[in-house]
């Protein structure tokens, strides 16, 4: 018609490109974001619960090493010497697999079904047991740093042993122990990475799985390191607050 054929419109110069799937975007961790978050939460829970257990074991160990009872002193000394002299990884493997073997033998003897140890529970117990030895020495030194005269003054005012411990000894002991507690906590947080070898889906295991699934090992390993850095940095602020809390009324000398 009229010698003209309908002209097909060429592609617009600003054609919209096909969008890449959200899961291919590094901003969304290629679909592994929930896995990384779950692993981070596992790591935080593991570290906090291990800290509580090691804190309790440290107080018990310090009391044993300060005791005049030879059996208690010997047990405390043996505990700290053995634990601090063996690498954490070796201890973790020995404790986890030896307990699992003993448990299997017990169930076989009783005719029960095999019981598998939960990796999270095993990690809490093993890390708490290991770092309880380090907290033992931290608390022992802190207890010895508290002036004996103040304890005697508390007894002179009619306080019971428990009141002297909670109102006089423990607050001052914490002030002396906080630097050591902070150091032990930082090392404990980093040692939670070892628990991935016994099957716990922590942030290290999650980052490894994400790296294998996307072939971006460096990116997800770097992300795991950044997560640990955030945890330890936040911990530093908490420790600074505790230091101010337990140093109230204490004048610091200028050296």
XYZ file of C-alpha atoms in Angstrom:
255
model
C 0.000 0.000 0.000
C 1.395 3.340 -1.192
C 4.677 1.516 -1.860
C 5.592 1.415 1.750
C 5.983 -1.672 3.854
C 5.414 -1.561 7.585
C 8.683 -0.807 9.309
C 9.618 -2.911 12.285
C 10.818 -0.811 15.166
C 14.422 -1.496 16.082
C 15.422 -2.177 19.643
C 15.241 0.926 21.734
C 18.653 2.425 22.533
C 17.871 2.159 26.222
C 16.359 -1.314 26.263
C 15.935 -2.800 29.676
C 18.365 -5.619 30.260
C 17.213 -8.853 31.781
C 17.642 -8.736 35.514
C 19.888 -11.248 37.162
C 18.278 -13.424 39.803
C 18.512 -12.034 43.295
C 20.333 -15.126 44.442
C 23.220 -14.337 42.056
C 23.825 -10.993 43.722
C 26.686 -10.822 46.256
C 24.572 -8.405 48.279
C 22.238 -11.297 49.109
C 25.078 -13.783 49.636
C 23.812 -15.782 46.655
C 21.011 -17.319 48.642
C 23.241 -18.373 51.554
C 22.327 -15.441 53.794
C 19.982 -17.416 56.085
C 22.596 -20.151 56.434
C 25.286 -17.628 57.408
C 22.959 -15.935 59.912
C 22.024 -19.271 61.473
C 25.697 -20.203 61.717
C 26.514 -16.866 63.331
C 23.788 -17.383 65.930
C 25.151 -20.855 66.653
C 28.624 -19.405 67.159
C 27.383 -16.712 69.547
C 25.367 -19.215 71.607
C 28.291 -21.617 71.703
C 30.697 -18.912 72.876
C 28.388 -17.515 75.578
C 27.411 -20.888 77.050
C 31.026 -22.060 76.967
C 32.010 -18.871 78.781
C 29.452 -19.529 81.529
C 30.690 -23.096 82.015
C 34.356 -22.094 81.954
C 33.598 -19.281 84.421
C 32.076 -21.756 86.884
C 34.887 -24.271 86.418
C 37.415 -21.463 86.801
C 35.986 -20.419 90.160
C 35.974 -24.038 91.346
C 39.511 -24.575 90.086
C 40.754 -21.371 91.713
C 39.191 -22.391 95.019
C 40.887 -25.781 94.712
C 44.302 -24.276 94.004
C 43.935 -21.852 96.906
C 42.748 -24.597 99.231
C 44.939 -25.946 102.005
C 43.615 -29.412 101.228
C 46.333 -31.324 99.390
C 43.899 -33.422 97.374
C 41.981 -30.369 96.140
C 45.191 -28.490 95.388
C 46.623 -31.470 93.522
C 43.461 -31.927 91.464
C 43.392 -28.241 90.528
C 47.069 -28.243 89.597
C 46.714 -31.399 87.493
C 43.693 -29.941 85.704
C 45.379 -26.693 84.711
C 48.696 -28.339 83.811
C 47.195 -30.950 81.498
C 44.698 -28.678 79.782
C 47.060 -25.760 79.187
C 49.815 -28.056 77.931
C 47.826 -29.713 75.120
C 46.536 -27.903 71.977
C 42.827 -27.118 71.920
C 42.240 -29.048 68.696
C 43.825 -32.216 70.083
C 41.796 -31.943 73.291
C 38.588 -31.390 71.367
C 39.122 -34.464 69.208
C 40.176 -36.600 72.170
C 37.281 -35.583 74.391
C 34.587 -35.716 71.714
C 35.527 -39.039 70.145
C 36.546 -40.730 73.390
C 33.210 -39.833 75.001
C 31.375 -41.047 71.893
C 33.282 -44.360 71.958
C 32.592 -44.877 75.671
C 28.938 -44.057 75.117
C 28.728 -46.567 72.254
C 30.338 -49.267 74.393
C 27.883 -48.538 77.207
C 24.833 -48.727 74.938
C 26.114 -51.967 73.371
C 26.624 -53.476 76.806
C 23.117 -52.502 77.905
C 21.545 -53.466 74.594
C 20.270 -49.961 73.875
C 20.176 -48.083 70.597
C 23.264 -46.053 69.794
C 23.234 -42.510 71.167
C 24.970 -39.827 69.125
C 26.378 -36.852 70.982
C 24.899 -33.538 69.914
C 27.728 -31.443 68.365
C 26.493 -28.230 70.000
C 26.325 -29.735 73.479
C 29.690 -31.404 72.949
C 31.202 -28.104 71.829
C 29.922 -26.265 74.902
C 31.222 -28.929 77.288
C 34.610 -29.308 75.611
C 35.285 -25.578 75.233
C 34.041 -24.886 78.750
C 36.259 -27.624 80.141
C 39.309 -26.371 78.234
C 38.961 -22.698 79.074
C 37.969 -23.428 82.641
C 41.661 -24.179 83.165
C 42.655 -20.741 81.880
C 40.018 -19.016 84.002
C 41.295 -20.974 86.998
C 44.641 -19.197 86.820
C 42.975 -15.859 86.088
C 40.731 -16.083 89.147
C 43.472 -17.471 91.366
C 45.678 -14.460 90.671
C 42.740 -12.080 91.126
C 41.792 -13.590 94.488
C 45.373 -13.261 95.692
C 45.413 -9.597 94.640
C 42.580 -8.674 97.028
C 44.092 -7.244 100.255
C 43.638 -9.654 103.145
C 43.049 -6.757 105.520
C 39.748 -5.921 103.839
C 38.520 -9.485 104.269
C 39.469 -9.402 107.930
C 37.680 -6.068 108.304
C 34.539 -7.605 106.831
C 34.641 -10.416 109.366
C 35.264 -7.858 112.126
C 32.029 -6.096 111.143
C 30.166 -9.341 111.717
C 29.756 -10.419 108.107
C 29.410 -14.092 107.293
C 31.845 -15.807 104.929
C 29.294 -15.575 102.118
C 28.726 -11.856 102.735
C 32.460 -11.208 102.747
C 32.795 -13.091 99.470
C 29.885 -11.381 97.686
C 30.309 -7.841 99.079
C 34.047 -7.498 99.527
C 36.041 -10.171 97.776
C 34.157 -10.862 94.536
C 33.711 -7.223 93.372
C 37.395 -6.484 93.920
C 38.454 -9.801 92.440
C 36.494 -9.011 89.278
C 38.330 -5.720 88.876
C 41.653 -7.544 88.918
C 40.380 -10.430 86.783
C 38.743 -8.422 83.989
C 41.868 -8.099 81.794
C 42.398 -11.847 81.961
C 38.694 -12.522 81.424
C 38.768 -10.335 78.328
C 41.792 -12.117 76.891
C 40.342 -15.558 77.588
C 37.008 -14.567 76.077
C 38.596 -13.307 72.869
C 40.556 -16.534 72.450
C 37.487 -18.623 73.311
C 35.416 -16.876 70.630
C 38.034 -17.658 67.995
C 38.341 -21.236 69.236
C 34.665 -21.851 68.483
C 35.787 -22.248 64.873
C 37.335 -25.581 65.864
C 33.934 -27.036 66.700
C 33.077 -27.179 62.987
C 35.311 -30.262 62.702
C 32.893 -32.279 64.854
C 29.927 -31.368 62.685
C 28.465 -28.218 64.241
C 26.880 -25.892 61.677
C 28.567 -22.747 62.988
C 29.588 -19.720 60.959
C 32.771 -21.427 59.740
C 30.902 -24.507 58.521
C 28.235 -22.311 56.929
C 30.844 -20.212 55.118
C 32.576 -23.369 53.876
C 29.307 -24.744 52.522
C 28.532 -21.414 50.868
C 32.014 -21.314 49.351
C 31.633 -24.807 47.928
C 28.200 -24.028 46.527
C 29.255 -20.791 44.820
C 32.988 -21.374 44.253
C 33.639 -18.110 46.072
C 35.735 -19.508 48.893
C 37.694 -16.313 49.482
C 34.588 -14.131 49.733
C 32.798 -16.321 52.267
C 35.962 -17.001 54.256
C 36.525 -13.250 54.436
C 32.906 -12.828 55.521
C 33.382 -15.350 58.339
C 36.467 -13.457 59.500
C 34.525 -10.190 59.450
C 31.760 -11.743 61.566
C 34.294 -12.856 64.170
C 35.793 -9.370 64.130
C 32.372 -7.827 64.798
C 31.767 -10.208 67.714
C 35.113 -9.455 69.335
C 34.750 -5.705 68.748
C 31.333 -5.614 70.418
C 32.816 -7.682 73.239
C 35.492 -5.045 73.759
C 32.841 -2.392 74.386
C 31.115 -4.666 76.902
C 34.423 -5.270 78.677
C 35.114 -1.524 78.767
C 31.731 -0.987 80.431
C 32.437 -3.715 82.987
C 35.836 -2.222 83.701
C 34.224 1.134 84.510
C 31.546 -0.615 86.545
C 33.992 -2.470 88.778
C 36.464 0.419 88.951
C 33.954 2.834 90.467
C 35.555 4.708 93.337
C 39.057 3.488 92.475
C 41.628 6.150 91.772
C 44.061 5.278 89.006
C 47.621 6.367 89.538
C 49.549 8.084 86.765
C 52.708 6.158 85.958
